[in-house]
Each structure stands twice: as structure tokens, then as C-alpha cells.
Amino acid sequence: MKTTNLFAATTTKTAAPKKADKKVLSAHELGDKVKRFADLKNQIDALTGELKMIEGDIKGKGRELFVQEYKRERRTPDNFKIQDQTGSSCLFIVMDKYTSVDDEKAAILKDFDGLLGENVVYKFNTELVEKYGSVLSELILNCPDIADEDKGNLISGERTYSVSKGSIDRLLQFANPEQVLELINPICALKK
């Protein structure tokens, strides 16, 4: 049994459905609930913005206190509570998880031994798969018909970088722990 193209099913495109104009239907039995919904949504959006700004301030101070504790204890400190002048407090948590690393930050992190992880993902080049779809199907059945100059370009790679697990525990191995903490940018969380 011979299959003509194993990739044929993946090249079918479906047209996007047309968007219809939205009808407005009355539901007077709701009273003012739709208006109240919109008002509350706006208030939540405004408060969320303020919350993010305050959270940023607390996390900034938390990172500063974290490094101070790290230097004092000579080890990764446990989670701790941050208390303000009113006596209110929240838990500050530093996780051994990190934000993504771009090429620029990766170049900097390479100077800090053991902090940078690297992963390369190989993918098929979509244009060439479409171009050689039927030929690739035949190659699976041992039929080499792809031009030599295209073989090297058939599979492309994507390199990603990450901060190595355990980096948070190694801050004191570097001359400037504050700078390293800023570079590795661990995920920090606050809990009430």
C-alpha cells in the first residue's frame, strides 16, 4: 500500500468564521446589574493597577531584605514576613524559579559560572516541509529525493536560555550578590 503524502492532512486550511454584528437584547428584570457590573469591573481594574504598583514596592524591599539576610546567615534565608509601620505584614517568598532569559542577559550570565542553562530545540522548517511534503513521505519509505543544498536547511534549531536550578543558593559565591540576584531575577511572591 502506497501513501501519496503523509503531510497532506496538515496542509488543509479552514476559513475563519465571519463575525456577526452583536444584537442588543433587553433584560429589564436585571435592574441596574449590568451598569453595576461595568462599574465594579472598572473599579477592579483601577485597584489592580494600584495593587501591582504596591506589590512592586514590597517585592523590591523584600529582595533588599533577602540579600541582607543572605549575607548575615551565610545561606539562603527561609521565607519571612515583611511588616510595615501599621503592623500589617505579608509573607515574602523567593522561589528557585526564574523569569525567562533573553540573548542579552544570557551573554551577561555566561560570566557567572553555573548560573546559565541552555536548551536547543530542533524544528522542521515549515516552508521546506510544505515544499517537500510528498518527498518527505517517500523518504520515510527510503526514497532520497531532496536536493543536497536543502538538506542542511530542512531542520532549524531554536536556542533558549534559562537560569540554572539552585542558583538562588549560590549568591555568596559571587563578589556582588545584589547584582547576581538582579540578573537571575527569581520569582518572588507575597502572601497575606
PDB file of C-alpha atoms in Angstrom:
ATOM      1  CA  MET A   1       0.000   0.000   0.000  1.00  0.00           C
ATOM      2  CA  LYS A   2       1.419   3.379  -1.023  1.00  0.00           C
ATOM      3  CA  THR A   3       0.508   6.685   0.615  1.00  0.00           C
ATOM      4  CA  THR A   4       0.973   9.710  -1.613  1.00  0.00           C
ATOM      5  CA  ASN A   5       1.612  12.364   1.040  1.00  0.00           C
ATOM      6  CA  LEU A   6       1.782  11.875   4.822  1.00  0.00           C
ATOM      7  CA  PHE A   7       1.717  15.655   5.315  1.00  0.00           C
ATOM      8  CA  ALA A   8      -1.432  16.248   3.228  1.00  0.00           C
ATOM      9  CA  ALA A   9      -3.707  16.350   6.267  1.00  0.00           C
ATOM     10  CA  THR A  10      -1.675  19.121   7.880  1.00  0.00           C
ATOM     11  CA  THR A  11      -1.824  21.500   4.926  1.00  0.00           C
ATOM     12  CA  THR A  12      -5.622  21.907   4.863  1.00  0.00           C
ATOM     13  CA  LYS A  13      -6.705  25.406   5.862  1.00  0.00           C
ATOM     14  CA  THR A  14     -10.112  26.349   7.220  1.00  0.00           C
ATOM     15  CA  ALA A  15     -11.559  29.814   6.647  1.00  0.00           C
ATOM     16  CA  ALA A  16     -12.258  31.820   9.769  1.00  0.00           C
ATOM     17  CA  PRO A  17     -15.971  32.289  10.515  1.00  0.00           C
ATOM     18  CA  LYS A  18     -17.458  35.700   9.807  1.00  0.00           C
ATOM     19  CA  LYS A  19     -18.120  37.855  12.830  1.00  0.00           C
ATOM     20  CA  ALA A  20     -21.741  38.897  13.117  1.00  0.00           C
ATOM     21  CA  ASP A  21     -22.877  42.246  14.484  1.00  0.00           C
ATOM     22  CA  LYS A  22     -23.848  41.931  18.119  1.00  0.00           C
ATOM     23  CA  LYS A  23     -27.558  42.268  18.807  1.00  0.00           C
ATOM     24  CA  VAL A  24     -28.705  44.157  21.874  1.00  0.00           C
ATOM     25  CA  LEU A  25     -31.438  42.357  23.764  1.00  0.00           C
ATOM     26  CA  SER A  26     -33.305  43.923  26.683  1.00  0.00           C
ATOM     27  CA  ALA A  27     -33.376  42.212  30.084  1.00  0.00           C
ATOM     28  CA  HIS A  28     -35.109  44.839  32.244  1.00  0.00           C
ATOM     29  CA  GLU A  29     -35.629  42.318  35.051  1.00  0.00           C
ATOM     30  CA  LEU A  30     -31.883  42.681  35.778  1.00  0.00           C
ATOM     31  CA  GLY A  31     -32.478  46.218  37.003  1.00  0.00           C
ATOM     32  CA  ASP A  32     -29.133  48.070  37.184  1.00  0.00           C
ATOM     33  CA  LYS A  33     -26.950  44.920  37.432  1.00  0.00           C
ATOM     34  CA  VAL A  34     -25.288  45.438  34.032  1.00  0.00           C
ATOM     35  CA  LYS A  35     -24.320  49.011  34.956  1.00  0.00           C
ATOM     36  CA  ARG A  36     -23.168  47.851  38.397  1.00  0.00           C
ATOM     37  CA  PHE A  37     -21.131  45.082  36.715  1.00  0.00           C
ATOM     38  CA  ALA A  38     -19.402  47.622  34.462  1.00  0.00           C
ATOM     39  CA  ASP A  39     -18.748  49.983  37.402  1.00  0.00           C
ATOM     40  CA  LEU A  40     -17.306  47.179  39.555  1.00  0.00           C
ATOM     41  CA  LYS A  41     -15.165  45.959  36.660  1.00  0.00           C
ATOM     42  CA  ASN A  42     -13.720  49.480  36.244  1.00  0.00           C
ATOM     43  CA  GLN A  43     -13.050  49.727  39.990  1.00  0.00           C
ATOM     44  CA  ILE A  44     -11.340  46.323  39.997  1.00  0.00           C
ATOM     45  CA  ASP A  45      -9.166  47.350  37.040  1.00  0.00           C
ATOM     46  CA  ALA A  46      -8.137  50.567  38.808  1.00  0.00           C
ATOM     47  CA  LEU A  47      -7.450  48.759  42.089  1.00  0.00           C
ATOM     48  CA  THR A  48      -5.498  46.041  40.263  1.00  0.00           C
ATOM     49  CA  GLY A  49      -3.174  48.701  38.851  1.00  0.00           C
ATOM     50  CA  GLU A  50      -2.616  50.178  42.311  1.00  0.00           C
ATOM     51  CA  LEU A  51      -2.105  46.672  43.751  1.00  0.00           C
ATOM     52  CA  LYS A  52       0.592  45.911  41.147  1.00  0.00           C
ATOM     53  CA  MET A  53       2.460  49.145  41.988  1.00  0.00           C
ATOM     54  CA  ILE A  54       2.335  48.465  45.739  1.00  0.00           C
ATOM     55  CA  GLU A  55       3.314  44.834  45.185  1.00  0.00           C
ATOM     56  CA  GLY A  56       6.327  46.018  43.168  1.00  0.00           C
ATOM     57  CA  ASP A  57       7.417  48.290  46.029  1.00  0.00           C
ATOM     58  CA  ILE A  58       7.059  45.494  48.593  1.00  0.00           C
ATOM     59  CA  LYS A  59       8.912  42.977  46.407  1.00  0.00           C
ATOM     60  CA  GLY A  60      11.734  45.476  45.829  1.00  0.00           C
ATOM     61  CA  LYS A  61      12.162  45.970  49.566  1.00  0.00           C
ATOM     62  CA  GLY A  62      11.773  42.213  50.088  1.00  0.00           C
ATOM     63  CA  ARG A  63      14.648  41.494  47.706  1.00  0.00           C
ATOM     64  CA  GLU A  64      16.788  44.022  49.545  1.00  0.00           C
ATOM     65  CA  LEU A  65      15.975  42.405  52.919  1.00  0.00           C
ATOM     66  CA  PHE A  66      16.529  38.950  51.378  1.00  0.00           C
ATOM     67  CA  VAL A  67      20.112  39.831  50.371  1.00  0.00           C
ATOM     68  CA  GLN A  68      20.787  41.350  53.802  1.00  0.00           C
ATOM     69  CA  GLU A  69      19.570  38.140  55.490  1.00  0.00           C
ATOM     70  CA  TYR A  70      21.504  36.023  52.991  1.00  0.00           C
ATOM     71  CA  LYS A  71      24.751  37.809  53.873  1.00  0.00           C
ATOM     72  CA  ARG A  72      24.017  37.706  57.613  1.00  0.00           C
ATOM     73  CA  GLU A  73      23.050  33.994  57.718  1.00  0.00           C
ATOM     74  CA  ARG A  74      25.599  32.943  55.036  1.00  0.00           C
ATOM     75  CA  ARG A  75      22.902  30.729  53.435  1.00  0.00           C
ATOM     76  CA  THR A  76      19.614  31.070  51.571  1.00  0.00           C
ATOM     77  CA  PRO A  77      17.158  32.543  54.077  1.00  0.00           C
ATOM     78  CA  ASP A  78      13.771  30.984  54.760  1.00  0.00           C
ATOM     79  CA  ASN A  79      10.623  32.825  53.709  1.00  0.00           C
ATOM     80  CA  PHE A  80       9.950  35.760  56.017  1.00  0.00           C
ATOM     81  CA  LYS A  81       7.252  38.264  56.866  1.00  0.00           C
ATOM     82  CA  ILE A  82       7.578  41.913  55.909  1.00  0.00           C
ATOM     83  CA  GLN A  83       5.878  44.285  58.341  1.00  0.00           C
ATOM     84  CA  ASP A  84       5.029  47.927  57.635  1.00  0.00           C
ATOM     85  CA  GLN A  85       4.643  50.841  60.070  1.00  0.00           C
ATOM     86  CA  THR A  86       0.974  49.939  60.727  1.00  0.00           C
ATOM     87  CA  GLY A  87       1.911  46.444  61.942  1.00  0.00           C
ATOM     88  CA  SER A  88       0.385  44.790  58.863  1.00  0.00           C
ATOM     89  CA  SER A  89       2.516  42.037  57.408  1.00  0.00           C
ATOM     90  CA  CYS A  90       2.722  39.696  54.458  1.00  0.00           C
ATOM     91  CA  LEU A  91       4.877  36.670  53.710  1.00  0.00           C
ATOM     92  CA  PHE A  92       7.761  37.222  51.262  1.00  0.00           C
ATOM     93  CA  ILE A  93       8.688  34.092  49.289  1.00  0.00           C
ATOM     94  CA  VAL A  94      11.697  33.700  46.971  1.00  0.00           C
ATOM     95  CA  MET A  95      11.431  30.632  44.740  1.00  0.00           C
ATOM     96  CA  ASP A  96      14.100  28.676  42.903  1.00  0.00           C
ATOM     97  CA  LYS A  97      12.244  29.537  39.678  1.00  0.00           C
ATOM     98  CA  TYR A  98      13.277  32.279  37.318  1.00  0.00           C
ATOM     99  CA  THR A  99      11.932  34.556  34.620  1.00  0.00           C
ATOM    100  CA  SER A 100      12.974  33.890  31.032  1.00  0.00           C
ATOM    101  CA  VAL A 101      16.439  34.845  29.813  1.00  0.00           C
ATOM    102  CA  ASP A 102      16.976  36.697  26.531  1.00  0.00           C
ATOM    103  CA  ASP A 103      20.193  36.634  24.481  1.00  0.00           C
ATOM    104  CA  GLU A 104      21.469  39.870  26.046  1.00  0.00           C
ATOM    105  CA  LYS A 105      21.031  38.633  29.615  1.00  0.00           C
ATOM    106  CA  ALA A 106      22.456  35.221  28.610  1.00  0.00           C
ATOM    107  CA  ALA A 107      25.659  36.931  27.444  1.00  0.00           C
ATOM    108  CA  ILE A 108      25.998  38.563  30.885  1.00  0.00           C
ATOM    109  CA  LEU A 109      25.111  35.396  32.835  1.00  0.00           C
ATOM    110  CA  LYS A 110      27.803  33.404  30.980  1.00  0.00           C
ATOM    111  CA  ASP A 111      30.337  35.348  33.076  1.00  0.00           C
ATOM    112  CA  PHE A 112      28.859  33.824  36.262  1.00  0.00           C
ATOM    113  CA  ASP A 113      29.876  30.159  36.436  1.00  0.00           C
ATOM    114  CA  GLY A 114      26.955  27.727  36.627  1.00  0.00           C
ATOM    115  CA  LEU A 115      24.078  30.232  36.507  1.00  0.00           C
ATOM    116  CA  LEU A 116      23.124  29.795  32.840  1.00  0.00           C
ATOM    117  CA  GLY A 117      21.304  26.808  31.396  1.00  0.00           C
ATOM    118  CA  GLU A 118      20.968  26.355  27.637  1.00  0.00           C
ATOM    119  CA  ASN A 119      18.443  24.321  25.669  1.00  0.00           C
ATOM    120  CA  VAL A 120      18.281  23.853  21.885  1.00  0.00           C
ATOM    121  CA  VAL A 121      15.020  22.710  20.306  1.00  0.00           C
ATOM    122  CA  TYR A 122      15.149  21.486  16.727  1.00  0.00           C
ATOM    123  CA  LYS A 123      12.148  22.018  14.489  1.00  0.00           C
ATOM    124  CA  PHE A 124      11.250  21.261  10.924  1.00  0.00           C
ATOM    125  CA  ASN A 125      11.480  24.265   8.642  1.00  0.00           C
ATOM    126  CA  THR A 126       7.796  24.779   7.758  1.00  0.00           C
ATOM    127  CA  GLU A 127       8.452  26.199   4.298  1.00  0.00           C
ATOM    128  CA  LEU A 128      10.603  23.223   3.338  1.00  0.00           C
ATOM    129  CA  VAL A 129       8.143  20.722   4.825  1.00  0.00           C
ATOM    130  CA  GLU A 130       5.415  22.273   2.664  1.00  0.00           C
ATOM    131  CA  LYS A 131       7.769  22.328  -0.330  1.00  0.00           C
ATOM    132  CA  TYR A 132       8.920  18.711   0.125  1.00  0.00           C
ATOM    133  CA  GLY A 133       5.892  17.191   1.898  1.00  0.00           C
ATOM    134  CA  SER A 134       5.299  14.437  -0.632  1.00  0.00           C
ATOM    135  CA  VAL A 135       9.048  13.799  -0.981  1.00  0.00           C
ATOM    136  CA  LEU A 136       9.386  13.500   2.809  1.00  0.00           C
ATOM    137  CA  SER A 137       6.609  10.925   2.773  1.00  0.00           C
ATOM    138  CA  GLU A 138       8.622   8.945   0.208  1.00  0.00           C
ATOM    139  CA  LEU A 139      11.824   9.399   2.258  1.00  0.00           C
ATOM    140  CA  ILE A 140      10.121   7.619   5.114  1.00  0.00           C
ATOM    141  CA  LEU A 141       9.807   4.776   2.658  1.00  0.00           C
ATOM    142  CA  ASN A 142      13.557   5.121   1.755  1.00  0.00           C
ATOM    143  CA  CYS A 143      13.306   7.380  -1.310  1.00  0.00           C
ATOM    144  CA  PRO A 144      16.006  10.166  -1.099  1.00  0.00           C
ATOM    145  CA  ASP A 145      14.867  12.984  -3.468  1.00  0.00           C
ATOM    146  CA  ILE A 146      15.686  16.199  -1.560  1.00  0.00           C
ATOM    147  CA  ALA A 147      18.389  18.400  -3.108  1.00  0.00           C
ATOM    148  CA  ASP A 148      21.675  18.363  -1.129  1.00  0.00           C
ATOM    149  CA  GLU A 149      21.659  22.152  -0.644  1.00  0.00           C
ATOM    150  CA  ASP A 150      18.233  21.949   1.069  1.00  0.00           C
ATOM    151  CA  LYS A 151      19.055  19.023   3.376  1.00  0.00           C
ATOM    152  CA  GLY A 152      21.117  21.208   5.728  1.00  0.00           C
ATOM    153  CA  ASN A 153      18.255  23.715   5.972  1.00  0.00           C
ATOM    154  CA  LEU A 154      15.432  21.230   6.478  1.00  0.00           C
ATOM    155  CA  ILE A 155      15.675  21.277  10.263  1.00  0.00           C
ATOM    156  CA  SER A 156      16.197  24.544  12.099  1.00  0.00           C
ATOM    157  CA  GLY A 157      17.089  24.976  15.754  1.00  0.00           C
ATOM    158  CA  GLU A 158      15.868  27.328  18.425  1.00  0.00           C
ATOM    159  CA  ARG A 159      18.171  28.103  21.329  1.00  0.00           C
ATOM    160  CA  THR A 160      16.708  29.171  24.657  1.00  0.00           C
ATOM    161  CA  TYR A 161      18.462  30.104  27.869  1.00  0.00           C
ATOM    162  CA  SER A 162      17.408  29.746  31.468  1.00  0.00           C
ATOM    163  CA  VAL A 163      18.809  30.310  34.920  1.00  0.00           C
ATOM    164  CA  SER A 164      20.091  27.039  36.362  1.00  0.00           C
ATOM    165  CA  LYS A 165      18.125  25.440  39.182  1.00  0.00           C
ATOM    166  CA  GLY A 166      19.733  26.096  42.560  1.00  0.00           C
ATOM    167  CA  SER A 167      21.233  29.449  41.517  1.00  0.00           C
ATOM    168  CA  ILE A 168      19.471  31.195  44.404  1.00  0.00           C
ATOM    169  CA  ASP A 169      21.530  29.076  46.804  1.00  0.00           C
ATOM    170  CA  ARG A 170      24.843  30.244  45.319  1.00  0.00           C
ATOM    171  CA  LEU A 171      24.618  34.039  45.647  1.00  0.00           C
ATOM    172  CA  LEU A 172      27.518  34.326  48.069  1.00  0.00           C
ATOM    173  CA  GLN A 173      29.854  32.597  45.611  1.00  0.00           C
ATOM    174  CA  PHE A 174      29.935  35.843  43.653  1.00  0.00           C
ATOM    175  CA  ALA A 175      31.504  39.171  44.514  1.00  0.00           C
ATOM    176  CA  ASN A 176      28.259  41.135  44.171  1.00  0.00           C
ATOM    177  CA  PRO A 177      25.242  39.078  45.346  1.00  0.00           C
ATOM    178  CA  GLU A 178      22.870  42.019  44.783  1.00  0.00           C
ATOM    179  CA  GLN A 179      23.849  42.186  41.104  1.00  0.00           C
ATOM    180  CA  VAL A 180      23.553  38.406  40.683  1.00  0.00           C
ATOM    181  CA  LEU A 181      20.108  38.410  42.357  1.00  0.00           C
ATOM    182  CA  GLU A 182      19.021  41.145  39.954  1.00  0.00           C
ATOM    183  CA  LEU A 183      20.386  39.186  36.982  1.00  0.00           C
ATOM    184  CA  ILE A 184      18.866  35.802  37.853  1.00  0.00           C
ATOM    185  CA  ASN A 185      15.580  37.506  38.780  1.00  0.00           C
ATOM    186  CA  PRO A 186      13.974  34.744  40.865  1.00  0.00           C
ATOM    187  CA  ILE A 187      10.193  34.618  41.055  1.00  0.00           C
ATOM    188  CA  CYS A 188       9.055  36.261  44.276  1.00  0.00           C
ATOM    189  CA  ALA A 189       5.577  36.028  45.750  1.00  0.00           C
ATOM    190  CA  LEU A 190       3.652  37.727  48.526  1.00  0.00           C
ATOM    191  CA  LYS A 191       1.014  36.048  50.701  1.00  0.00           C
ATOM    192  CA  LYS A 192      -1.204  37.683  53.268  1.00  0.00           C
TER     193      LYS A 192
END
